Each structure stands twice: as structure tokens, then as C-alpha cells.
Coordinates of N, CA and C in Angstrom, one line a residue:
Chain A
X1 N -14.7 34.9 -18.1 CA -14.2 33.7 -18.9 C -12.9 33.3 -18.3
X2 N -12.6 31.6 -17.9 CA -11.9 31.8 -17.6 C -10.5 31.6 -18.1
X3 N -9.1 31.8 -18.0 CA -8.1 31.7 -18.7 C -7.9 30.2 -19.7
X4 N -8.0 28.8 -18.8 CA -8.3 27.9 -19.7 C -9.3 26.9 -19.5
X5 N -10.2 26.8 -20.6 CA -11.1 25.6 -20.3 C -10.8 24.4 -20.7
X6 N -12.0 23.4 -20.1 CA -11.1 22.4 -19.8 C -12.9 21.4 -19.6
X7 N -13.2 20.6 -20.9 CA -14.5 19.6 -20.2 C -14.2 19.1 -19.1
X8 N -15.0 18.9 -18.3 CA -14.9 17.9 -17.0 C -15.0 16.6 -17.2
X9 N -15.9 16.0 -18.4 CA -16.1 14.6 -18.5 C -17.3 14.3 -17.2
X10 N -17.0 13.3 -17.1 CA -16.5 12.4 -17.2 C -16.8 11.8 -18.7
X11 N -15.5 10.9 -19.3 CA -15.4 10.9 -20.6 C -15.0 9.1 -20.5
X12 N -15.6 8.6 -20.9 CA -16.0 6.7 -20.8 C -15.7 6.1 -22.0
X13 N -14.9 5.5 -22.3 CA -14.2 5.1 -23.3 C -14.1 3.4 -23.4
X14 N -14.4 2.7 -24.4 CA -13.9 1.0 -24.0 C -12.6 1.2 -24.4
X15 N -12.0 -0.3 -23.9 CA -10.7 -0.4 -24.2 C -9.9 -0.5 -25.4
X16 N -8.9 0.0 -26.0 CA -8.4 0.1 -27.0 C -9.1 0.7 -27.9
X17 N -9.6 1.5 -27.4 CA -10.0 3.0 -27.8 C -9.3 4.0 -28.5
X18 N -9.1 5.1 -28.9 CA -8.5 6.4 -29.2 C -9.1 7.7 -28.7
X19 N -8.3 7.8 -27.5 CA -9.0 9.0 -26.9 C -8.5 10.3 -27.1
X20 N -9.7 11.6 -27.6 CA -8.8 12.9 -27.6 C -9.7 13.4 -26.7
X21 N -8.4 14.2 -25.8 CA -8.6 15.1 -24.9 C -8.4 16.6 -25.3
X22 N -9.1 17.7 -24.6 CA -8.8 19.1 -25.6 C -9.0 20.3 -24.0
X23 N -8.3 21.3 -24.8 CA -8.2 22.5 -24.4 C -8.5 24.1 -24.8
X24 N -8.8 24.9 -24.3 CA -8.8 26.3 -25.1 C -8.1 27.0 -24.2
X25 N -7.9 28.0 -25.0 CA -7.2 29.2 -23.8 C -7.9 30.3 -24.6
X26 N -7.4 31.6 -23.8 CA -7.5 33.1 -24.1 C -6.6 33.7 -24.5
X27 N -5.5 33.1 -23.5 CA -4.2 34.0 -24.1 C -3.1 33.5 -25.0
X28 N -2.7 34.5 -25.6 CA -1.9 34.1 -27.3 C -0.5 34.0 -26.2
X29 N -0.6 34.7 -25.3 CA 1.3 34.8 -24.7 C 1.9 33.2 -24.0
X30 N 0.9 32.2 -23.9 CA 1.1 31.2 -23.7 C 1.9 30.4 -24.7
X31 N 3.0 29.9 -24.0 CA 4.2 29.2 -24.8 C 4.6 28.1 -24.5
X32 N 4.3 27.7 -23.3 CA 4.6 26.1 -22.9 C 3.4 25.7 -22.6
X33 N 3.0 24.2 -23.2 CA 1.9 23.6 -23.0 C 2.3 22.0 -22.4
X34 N 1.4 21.7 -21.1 CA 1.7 20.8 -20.4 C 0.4 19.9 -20.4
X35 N 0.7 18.5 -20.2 CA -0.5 17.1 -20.0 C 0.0 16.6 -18.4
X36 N -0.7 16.9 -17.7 CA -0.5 15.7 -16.7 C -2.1 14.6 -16.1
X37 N -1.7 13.7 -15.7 CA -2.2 13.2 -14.7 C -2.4 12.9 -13.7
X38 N -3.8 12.3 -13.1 CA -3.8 12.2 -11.6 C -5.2 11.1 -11.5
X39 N -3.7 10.3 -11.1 CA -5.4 9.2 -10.4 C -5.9 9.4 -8.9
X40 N -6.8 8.8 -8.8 CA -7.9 9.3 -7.6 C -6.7 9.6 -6.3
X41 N -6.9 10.4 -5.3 CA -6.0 10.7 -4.4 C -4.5 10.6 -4.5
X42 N -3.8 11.3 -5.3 CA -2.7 11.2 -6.1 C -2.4 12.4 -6.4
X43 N -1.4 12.6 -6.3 CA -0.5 14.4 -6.5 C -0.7 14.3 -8.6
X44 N -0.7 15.2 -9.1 CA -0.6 15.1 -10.5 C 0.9 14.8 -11.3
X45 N 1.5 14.2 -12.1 CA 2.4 14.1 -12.8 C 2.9 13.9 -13.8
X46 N 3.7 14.9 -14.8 CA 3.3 15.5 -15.8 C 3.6 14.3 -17.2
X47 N 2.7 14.3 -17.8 CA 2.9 13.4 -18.8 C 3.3 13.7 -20.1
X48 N 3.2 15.3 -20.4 CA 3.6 15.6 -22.1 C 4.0 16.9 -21.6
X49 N 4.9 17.4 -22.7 CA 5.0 19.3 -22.7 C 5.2 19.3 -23.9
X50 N 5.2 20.5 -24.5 CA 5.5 20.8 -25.8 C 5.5 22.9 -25.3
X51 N 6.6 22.6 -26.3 CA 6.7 24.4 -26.6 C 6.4 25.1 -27.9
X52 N 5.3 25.8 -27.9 CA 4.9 26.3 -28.9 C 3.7 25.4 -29.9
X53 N 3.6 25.6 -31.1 CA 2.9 25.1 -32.0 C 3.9 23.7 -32.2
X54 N 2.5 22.7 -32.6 CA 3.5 21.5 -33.2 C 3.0 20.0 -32.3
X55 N 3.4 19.1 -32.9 CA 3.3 18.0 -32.2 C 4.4 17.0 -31.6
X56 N 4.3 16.2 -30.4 CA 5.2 15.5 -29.7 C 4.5 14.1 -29.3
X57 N 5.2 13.1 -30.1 CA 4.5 12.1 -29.6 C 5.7 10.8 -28.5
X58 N 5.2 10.3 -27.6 CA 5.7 9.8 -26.8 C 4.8 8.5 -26.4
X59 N 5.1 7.5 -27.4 CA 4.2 5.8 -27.0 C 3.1 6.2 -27.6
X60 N 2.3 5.8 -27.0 CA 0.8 5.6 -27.1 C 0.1 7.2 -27.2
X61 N 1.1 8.0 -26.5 CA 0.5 9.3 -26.5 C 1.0 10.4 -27.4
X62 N 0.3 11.2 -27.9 CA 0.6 12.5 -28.7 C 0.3 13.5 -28.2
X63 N 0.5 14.7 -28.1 CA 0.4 16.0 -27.6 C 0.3 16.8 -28.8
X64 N -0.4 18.0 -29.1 CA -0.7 18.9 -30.1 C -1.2 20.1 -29.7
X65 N -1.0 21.2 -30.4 CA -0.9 22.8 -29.8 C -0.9 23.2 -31.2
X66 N -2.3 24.1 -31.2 CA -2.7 24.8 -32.4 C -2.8 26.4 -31.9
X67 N -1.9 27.0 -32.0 CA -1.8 28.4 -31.6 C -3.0 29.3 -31.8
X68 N -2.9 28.9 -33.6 CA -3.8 30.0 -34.2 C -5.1 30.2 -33.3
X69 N -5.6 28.3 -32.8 CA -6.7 28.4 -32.8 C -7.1 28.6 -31.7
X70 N -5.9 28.3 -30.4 CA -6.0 28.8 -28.9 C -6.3 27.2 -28.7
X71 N -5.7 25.9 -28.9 CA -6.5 24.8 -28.8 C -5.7 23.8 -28.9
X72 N -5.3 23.2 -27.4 CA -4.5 22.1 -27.5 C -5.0 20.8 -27.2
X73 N -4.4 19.5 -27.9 CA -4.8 18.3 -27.3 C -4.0 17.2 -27.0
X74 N -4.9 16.4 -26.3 CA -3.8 14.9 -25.9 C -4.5 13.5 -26.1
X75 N -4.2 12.8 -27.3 CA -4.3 12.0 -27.8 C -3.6 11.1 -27.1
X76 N -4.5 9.3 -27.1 CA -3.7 8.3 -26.3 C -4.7 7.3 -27.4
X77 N -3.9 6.5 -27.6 CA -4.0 5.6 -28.9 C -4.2 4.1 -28.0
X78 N -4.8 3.2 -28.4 CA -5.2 1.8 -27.7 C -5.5 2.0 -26.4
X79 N -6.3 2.4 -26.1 CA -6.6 3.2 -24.6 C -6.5 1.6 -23.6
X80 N -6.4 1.8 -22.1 CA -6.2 1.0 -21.0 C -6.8 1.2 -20.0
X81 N -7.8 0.4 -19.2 CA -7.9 0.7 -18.0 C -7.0 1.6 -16.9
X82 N -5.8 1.1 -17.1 CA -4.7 2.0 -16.1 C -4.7 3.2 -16.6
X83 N -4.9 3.5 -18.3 CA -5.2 5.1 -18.1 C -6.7 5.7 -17.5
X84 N -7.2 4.9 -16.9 CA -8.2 5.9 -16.2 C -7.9 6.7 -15.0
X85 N -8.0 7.9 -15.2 CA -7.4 9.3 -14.9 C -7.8 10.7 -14.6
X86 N -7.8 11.5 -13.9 CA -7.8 12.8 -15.0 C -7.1 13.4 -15.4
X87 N -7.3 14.1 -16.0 CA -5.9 14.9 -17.1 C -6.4 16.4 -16.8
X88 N -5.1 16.4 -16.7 CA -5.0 18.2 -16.9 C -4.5 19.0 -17.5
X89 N -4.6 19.7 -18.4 CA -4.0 20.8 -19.5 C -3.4 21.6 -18.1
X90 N -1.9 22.3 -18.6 CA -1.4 23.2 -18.2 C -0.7 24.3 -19.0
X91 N -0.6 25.3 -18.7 CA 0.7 26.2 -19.7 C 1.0 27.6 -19.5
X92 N 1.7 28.3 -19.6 CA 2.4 29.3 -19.0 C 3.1 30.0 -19.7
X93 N 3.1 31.5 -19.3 CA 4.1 32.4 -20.1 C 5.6 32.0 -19.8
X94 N 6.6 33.1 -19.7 CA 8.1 32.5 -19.3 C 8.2 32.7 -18.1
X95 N 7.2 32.6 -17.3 CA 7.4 33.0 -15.6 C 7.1 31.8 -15.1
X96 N 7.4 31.5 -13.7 CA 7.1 30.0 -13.4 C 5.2 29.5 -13.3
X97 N 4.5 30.6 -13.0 CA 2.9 30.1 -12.9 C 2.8 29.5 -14.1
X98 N 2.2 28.2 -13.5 CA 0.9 28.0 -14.7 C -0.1 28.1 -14.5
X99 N -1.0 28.0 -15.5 CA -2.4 27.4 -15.0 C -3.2 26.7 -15.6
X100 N -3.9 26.4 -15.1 CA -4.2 24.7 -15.2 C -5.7 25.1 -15.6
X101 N -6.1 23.6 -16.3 CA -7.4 23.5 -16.5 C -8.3 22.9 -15.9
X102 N -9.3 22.6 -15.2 CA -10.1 22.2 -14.6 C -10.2 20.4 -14.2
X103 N -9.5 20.1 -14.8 CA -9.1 19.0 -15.5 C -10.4 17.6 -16.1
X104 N -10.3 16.7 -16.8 CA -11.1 15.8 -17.8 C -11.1 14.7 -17.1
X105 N -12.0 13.9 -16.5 CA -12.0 12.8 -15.7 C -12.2 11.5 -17.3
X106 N -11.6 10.9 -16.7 CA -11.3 9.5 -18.0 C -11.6 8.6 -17.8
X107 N -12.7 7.7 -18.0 CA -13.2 6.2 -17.5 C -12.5 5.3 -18.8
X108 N -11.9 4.4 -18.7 CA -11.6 3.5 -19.9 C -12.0 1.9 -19.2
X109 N -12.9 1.0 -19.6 CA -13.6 -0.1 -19.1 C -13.4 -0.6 -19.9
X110 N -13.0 -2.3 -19.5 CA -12.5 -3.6 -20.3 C -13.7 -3.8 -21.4
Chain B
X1 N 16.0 9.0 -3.6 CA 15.4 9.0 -5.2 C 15.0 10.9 -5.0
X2 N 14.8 11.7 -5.5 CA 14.5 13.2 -5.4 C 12.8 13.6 -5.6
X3 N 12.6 14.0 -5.0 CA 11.1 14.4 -5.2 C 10.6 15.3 -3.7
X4 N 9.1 15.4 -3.9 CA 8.4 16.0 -2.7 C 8.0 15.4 -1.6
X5 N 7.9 15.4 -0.5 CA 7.3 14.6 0.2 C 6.1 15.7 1.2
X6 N 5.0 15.0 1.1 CA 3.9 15.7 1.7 C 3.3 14.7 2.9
X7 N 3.3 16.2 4.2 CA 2.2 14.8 5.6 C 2.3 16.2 6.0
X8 N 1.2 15.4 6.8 CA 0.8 14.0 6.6 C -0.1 13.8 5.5
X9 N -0.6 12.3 5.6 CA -1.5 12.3 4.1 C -2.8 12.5 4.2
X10 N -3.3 12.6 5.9 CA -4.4 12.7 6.2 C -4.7 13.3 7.3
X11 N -5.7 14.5 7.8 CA -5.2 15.3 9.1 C -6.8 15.4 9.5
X12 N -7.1 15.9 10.5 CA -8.6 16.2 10.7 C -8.4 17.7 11.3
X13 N -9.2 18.5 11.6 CA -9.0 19.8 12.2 C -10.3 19.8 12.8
X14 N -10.7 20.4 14.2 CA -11.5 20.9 14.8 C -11.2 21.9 14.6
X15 N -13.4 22.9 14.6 CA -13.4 24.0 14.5 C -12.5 25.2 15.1
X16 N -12.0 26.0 14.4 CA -11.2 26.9 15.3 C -10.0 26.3 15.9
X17 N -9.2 25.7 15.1 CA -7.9 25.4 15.1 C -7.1 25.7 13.8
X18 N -5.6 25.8 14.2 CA -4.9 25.8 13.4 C -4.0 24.7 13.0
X19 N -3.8 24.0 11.4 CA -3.0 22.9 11.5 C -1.9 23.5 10.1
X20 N -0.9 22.8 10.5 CA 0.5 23.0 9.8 C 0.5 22.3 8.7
X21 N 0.3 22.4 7.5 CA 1.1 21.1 6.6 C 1.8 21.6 6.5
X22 N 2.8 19.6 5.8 CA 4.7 20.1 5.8 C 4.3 19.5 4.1
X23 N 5.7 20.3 3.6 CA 5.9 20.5 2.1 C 7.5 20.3 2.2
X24 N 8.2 19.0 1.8 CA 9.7 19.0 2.0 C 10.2 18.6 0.1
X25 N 11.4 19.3 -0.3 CA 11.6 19.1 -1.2 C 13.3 18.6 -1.6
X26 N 13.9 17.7 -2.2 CA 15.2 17.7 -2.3 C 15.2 17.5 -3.8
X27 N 14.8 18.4 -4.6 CA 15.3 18.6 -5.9 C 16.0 19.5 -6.2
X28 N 16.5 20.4 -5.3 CA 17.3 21.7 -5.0 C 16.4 22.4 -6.5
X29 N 14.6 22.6 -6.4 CA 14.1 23.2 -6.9 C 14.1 24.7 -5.8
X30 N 14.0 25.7 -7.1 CA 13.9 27.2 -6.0 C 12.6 27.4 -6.0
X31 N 11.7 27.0 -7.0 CA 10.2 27.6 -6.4 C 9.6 26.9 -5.9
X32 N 8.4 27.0 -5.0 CA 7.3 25.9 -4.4 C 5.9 26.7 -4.4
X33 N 5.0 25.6 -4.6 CA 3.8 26.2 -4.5 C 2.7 25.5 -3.5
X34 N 1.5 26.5 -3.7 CA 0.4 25.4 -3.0 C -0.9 25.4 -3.3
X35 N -1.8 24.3 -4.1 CA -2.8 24.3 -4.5 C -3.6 23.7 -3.3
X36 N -4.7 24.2 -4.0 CA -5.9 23.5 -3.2 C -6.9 23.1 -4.3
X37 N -7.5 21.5 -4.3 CA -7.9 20.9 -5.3 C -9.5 20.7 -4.6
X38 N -10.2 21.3 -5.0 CA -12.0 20.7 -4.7 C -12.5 20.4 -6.0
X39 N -13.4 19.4 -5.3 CA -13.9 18.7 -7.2 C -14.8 19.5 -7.9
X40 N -14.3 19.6 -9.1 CA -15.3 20.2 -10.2 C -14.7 21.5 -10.3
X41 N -13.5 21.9 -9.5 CA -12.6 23.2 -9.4 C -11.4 23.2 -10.2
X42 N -10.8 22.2 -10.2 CA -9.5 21.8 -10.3 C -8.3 22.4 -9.5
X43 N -7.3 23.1 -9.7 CA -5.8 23.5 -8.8 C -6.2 24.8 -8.6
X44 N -6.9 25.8 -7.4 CA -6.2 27.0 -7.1 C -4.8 27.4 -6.1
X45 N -4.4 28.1 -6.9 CA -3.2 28.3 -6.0 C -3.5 29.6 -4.8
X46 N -2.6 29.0 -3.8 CA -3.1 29.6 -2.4 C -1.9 30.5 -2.7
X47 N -0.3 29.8 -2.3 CA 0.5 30.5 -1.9 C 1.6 30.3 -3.2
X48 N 2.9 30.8 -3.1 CA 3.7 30.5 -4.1 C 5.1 31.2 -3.5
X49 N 6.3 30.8 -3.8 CA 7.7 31.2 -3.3 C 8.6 31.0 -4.1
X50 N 9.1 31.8 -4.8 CA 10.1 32.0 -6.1 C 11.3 31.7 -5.4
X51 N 11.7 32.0 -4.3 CA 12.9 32.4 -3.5 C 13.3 32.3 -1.9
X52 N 13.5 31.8 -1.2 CA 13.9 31.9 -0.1 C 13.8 33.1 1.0
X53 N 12.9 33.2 1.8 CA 12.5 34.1 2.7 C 11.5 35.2 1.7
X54 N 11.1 34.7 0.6 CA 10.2 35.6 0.1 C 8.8 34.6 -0.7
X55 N 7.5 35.1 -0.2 CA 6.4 35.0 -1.1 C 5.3 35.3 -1.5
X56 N 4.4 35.1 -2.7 CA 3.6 36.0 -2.7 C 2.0 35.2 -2.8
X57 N 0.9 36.2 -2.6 CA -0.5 35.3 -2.5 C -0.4 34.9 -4.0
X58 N -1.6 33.6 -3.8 CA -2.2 33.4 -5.1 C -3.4 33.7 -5.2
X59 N -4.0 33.1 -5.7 CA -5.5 34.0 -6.1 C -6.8 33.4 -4.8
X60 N -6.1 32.4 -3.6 CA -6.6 32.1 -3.0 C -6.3 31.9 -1.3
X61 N -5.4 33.3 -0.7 CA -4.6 33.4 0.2 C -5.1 33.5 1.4
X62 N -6.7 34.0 1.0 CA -7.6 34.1 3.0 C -7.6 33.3 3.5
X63 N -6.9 33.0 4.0 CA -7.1 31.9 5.8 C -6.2 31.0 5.9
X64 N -5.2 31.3 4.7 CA -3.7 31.0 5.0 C -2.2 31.4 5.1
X65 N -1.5 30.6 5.4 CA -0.1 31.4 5.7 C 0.9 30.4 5.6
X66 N 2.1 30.8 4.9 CA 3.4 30.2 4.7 C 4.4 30.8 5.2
X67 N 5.5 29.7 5.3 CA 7.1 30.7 5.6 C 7.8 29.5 4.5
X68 N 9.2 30.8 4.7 CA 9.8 29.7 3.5 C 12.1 30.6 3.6
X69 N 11.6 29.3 4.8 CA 13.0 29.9 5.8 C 13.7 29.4 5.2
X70 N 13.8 27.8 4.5 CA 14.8 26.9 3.9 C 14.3 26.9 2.3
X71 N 15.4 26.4 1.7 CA 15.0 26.1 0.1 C 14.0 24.8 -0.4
X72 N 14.6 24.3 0.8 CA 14.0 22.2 0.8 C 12.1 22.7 1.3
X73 N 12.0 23.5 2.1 CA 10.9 23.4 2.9 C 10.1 24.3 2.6
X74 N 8.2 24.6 2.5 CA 7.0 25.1 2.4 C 6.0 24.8 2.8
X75 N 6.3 25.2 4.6 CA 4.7 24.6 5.4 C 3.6 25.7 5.2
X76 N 2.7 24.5 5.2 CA 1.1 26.0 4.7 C 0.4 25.6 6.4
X77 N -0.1 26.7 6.5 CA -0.7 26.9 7.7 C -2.5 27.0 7.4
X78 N -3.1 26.5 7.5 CA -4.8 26.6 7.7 C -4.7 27.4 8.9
X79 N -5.6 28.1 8.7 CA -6.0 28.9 10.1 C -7.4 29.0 10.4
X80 N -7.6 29.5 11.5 CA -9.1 29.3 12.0 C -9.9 30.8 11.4
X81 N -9.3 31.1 10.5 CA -10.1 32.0 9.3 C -10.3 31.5 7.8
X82 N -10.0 30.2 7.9 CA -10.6 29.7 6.5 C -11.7 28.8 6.6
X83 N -12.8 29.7 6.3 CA -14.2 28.9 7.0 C -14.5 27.3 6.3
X84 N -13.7 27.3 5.2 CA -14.2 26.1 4.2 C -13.2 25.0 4.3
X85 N -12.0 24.6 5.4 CA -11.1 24.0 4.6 C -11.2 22.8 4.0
X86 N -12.1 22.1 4.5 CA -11.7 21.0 3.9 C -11.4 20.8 2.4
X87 N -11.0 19.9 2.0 CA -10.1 19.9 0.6 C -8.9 19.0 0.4
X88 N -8.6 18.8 -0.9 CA -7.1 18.2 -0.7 C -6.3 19.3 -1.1
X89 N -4.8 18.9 -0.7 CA -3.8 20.6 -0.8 C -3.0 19.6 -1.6
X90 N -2.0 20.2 -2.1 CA -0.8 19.9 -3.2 C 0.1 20.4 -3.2
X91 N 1.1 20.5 -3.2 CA 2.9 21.0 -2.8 C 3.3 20.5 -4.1
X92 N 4.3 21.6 -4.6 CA 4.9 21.2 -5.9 C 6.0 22.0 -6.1
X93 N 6.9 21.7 -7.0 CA 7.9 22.7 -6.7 C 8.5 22.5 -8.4
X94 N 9.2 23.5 -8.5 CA 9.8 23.8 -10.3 C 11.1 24.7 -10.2
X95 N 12.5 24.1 -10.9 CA 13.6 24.4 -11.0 C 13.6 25.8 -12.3
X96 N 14.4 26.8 -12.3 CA 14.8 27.6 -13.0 C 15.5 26.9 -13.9
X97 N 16.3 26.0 -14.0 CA 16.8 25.1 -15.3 C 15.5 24.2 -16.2
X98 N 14.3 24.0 -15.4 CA 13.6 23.6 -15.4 C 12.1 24.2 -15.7
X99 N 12.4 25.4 -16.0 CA 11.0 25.9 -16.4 C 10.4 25.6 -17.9
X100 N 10.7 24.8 -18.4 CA 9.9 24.4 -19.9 C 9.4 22.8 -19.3
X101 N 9.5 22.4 -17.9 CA 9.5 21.3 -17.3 C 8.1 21.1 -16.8
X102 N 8.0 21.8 -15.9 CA 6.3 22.1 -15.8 C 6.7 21.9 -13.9
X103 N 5.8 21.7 -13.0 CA 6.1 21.3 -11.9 C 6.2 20.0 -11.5
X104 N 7.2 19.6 -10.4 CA 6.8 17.9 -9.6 C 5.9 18.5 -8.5
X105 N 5.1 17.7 -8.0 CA 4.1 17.6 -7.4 C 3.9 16.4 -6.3
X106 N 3.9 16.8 -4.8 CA 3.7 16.5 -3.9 C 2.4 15.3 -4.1
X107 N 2.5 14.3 -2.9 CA 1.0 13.0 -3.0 C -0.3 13.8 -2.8
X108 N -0.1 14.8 -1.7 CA -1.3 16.1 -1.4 C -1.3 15.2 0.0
X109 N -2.3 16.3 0.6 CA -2.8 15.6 2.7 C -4.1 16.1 2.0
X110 N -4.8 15.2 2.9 CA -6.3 15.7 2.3 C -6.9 16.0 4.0
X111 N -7.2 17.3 4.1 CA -7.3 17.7 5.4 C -9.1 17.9 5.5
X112 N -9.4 17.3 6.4 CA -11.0 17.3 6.9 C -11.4 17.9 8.7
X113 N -12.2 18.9 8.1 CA -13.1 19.6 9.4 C -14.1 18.8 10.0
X114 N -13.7 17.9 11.8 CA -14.5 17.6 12.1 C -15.2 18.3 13.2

């Protein structure tokens, strides 16, 4: 099993949409949770964090971390062509590795 | 402006060669890493450097090699023992003031076996 799952999608959405993206993990020692993205041939760059349980919202996007349940997500409200993406859950103990999720490929079409 | 800079952005390698990528950073971040992205995989990490003249494998180290003489710099080496390379690679680096930050992340070289 591996440490975090992660659907692949592809996940096709019309525009102005409400898209939730999601995660699991295994391990409870995980304390920082990270959103990034990456469009097609593009380095990734991180779009949400959050520490711990709880939610953080930033514009159109929200970030959410349910400890109990091992289960994070990333909400994007009126969705956009320009967010077509993939997204990648990340998150880490207090040491610098993270790791990452396999990441969600995102189609959003006019 | 501060960030990573990765090259080239595109490289070709013949069988049984060795090629260099460069990994330059000026965030006066101390750690650097190095994924390798194939699709339907997502990020494994090859190599990783907490510190200056020191680092250690990641879960995917056969058939490569790093030095990490400067703070700014993390060239990864392909070697003519990684039967698979092709792939895109990723440089990224993360500050110790900065660890609730997550990593910045290099554009990637996307390196092809012809």
C-alpha cells in the first residue's frame, strides 16, 4: 500500500464548475499538508498548505485535512479552463521529505 | 527574482553515455532534491542533500549520481547504468525557515534516449 493515494483522473469538468480533489494517507505522523500544481511540461508549484486538521481558504480555492479520517482535499469553486492541471497532494513529518501523491490530472472545458 | 533554474530543458543521450544535469538555486535554500516524473508514477525521488558536501539515496538512486560542493548547486548525473532514462527530472529545493513551506521546484529537462 502505498503511503499516499492519489486518483489519476483524468477528471473533466465544464466551466464554472466546483471541483473536489482528494487524498488518503496511512500515516497519522503526517502534519503538513500541501496542494500543488503542474501544467503540461512545467516544474510543480505549490498552491495551498495547511498544518494539521482544519481548513484554509485562498480565492476560489479551499484546502481541507481530516486527520481522523487520513483524508485531505482541494476544492476550486467556479472552475476555469486555466485551471486545467494536475494536482498533487503532498505532506510530511517534521523532516524536510515529502511525499507526494501520484497526482489528479484536471480537464475543465468551456 | 530568486528561484531554480534547470538546463537544459531538453537533452538527448545516446546509448551508453553519461549526461550531467544542472540544478542552480539562489534562494539560499539548504536542501535540494531530485525527482524523476513518468506518467501514471508521479515524483520519485532519486537523490536528496540536506547540507553541503553531504547526501543521501532516495528510493530511486541506481544509475545515478550527485555532488553537492556549493549551496546554490545539484548536478544529477545519468549514467550509462540507468537502463530506462528517459523521463522528465525535477530540481527543487526547501529552506529550514521554510519547512511548513513545502518545496520550489525547478521547470524540469526532460531527457530522451536516442
Amino acid at each position: 500500500q502505498k503511503e499516499v493515494e492519489q486518483d489519476p483522473g483524468p477528471l473533466s469538468v465544464p466551466e464554472g464548475a466546483i471541483v473536489s480533489l482528494n487524498c488518503t494517507y496511512s500515516n497519522s505522523a503526517f502534519q503538513y499538508f500541501m496542494w500543488y500544481r503542474q501544467y503540461s511540461r512545467k516544474g510543480p508549484e505549490l498552491l495551498m498548505y495547511t498544518y494539521s486538521s482544519g481548513n484554509k481558504e485562498d480565492g476560489r480555492f479551499t484546502a481541507q485535512v481530516d486527520k481522523s479520517s487520513k483524508y485531505i482535499s482541494l476544492f476550486i469553486r467556479d472552475s476555469q479552463p486555466s485551471d486545467s492541471a494536475t494536482y498533487l497532494c503532498a505532506m510530511r513529518f517534521n523532516t524536510d521529505k515529502l511525499i507526494f501523491g501520484t497526482g489528479t490530472r484536471l480537464q475543465v472545458f468551456p | 527574482d530568486g528561484g531554480i533554474t534547470q538546463s537544459p530543458k531538453y537533452l538527448f543521450r545516446k546509448e551508453g553515455q553519461n549526461v550531467t544535469l544542472s540544478c542552480e538555486q539562489n534562494l539560499n535554500h539548504d536542501a535540494m532534491y531530485w525527482y524523476r516524473q513518468d506518467p501514471g508514477q508521479g515524483l520519485r525521488l532519486i537523490y536528496y542533500s540536506q547540507i553541503v558536501n553531504d547526501f543521501q539515496k532516495g528510493d530511486i538512486a541506481e544509475g545515478y549520481s550527485v555532488s553537492r560542493e556549493k549551496k546554490e548547486s545539484f548536478p544529477l548525473t545519468v549514467t550509462s547504468a540507468q537502463k530506462n532514462p528517459t523521463a522528465f527530472y525535477l530540481c527543487a529545493s526547501s529552506g529550514r525557515q521554510g519547512l511548513n513551506y513545502g518545496y520550489t521546484f525547478g521547470s524540469g529537462t526532460r531527457l530522451t534516449v536516442v
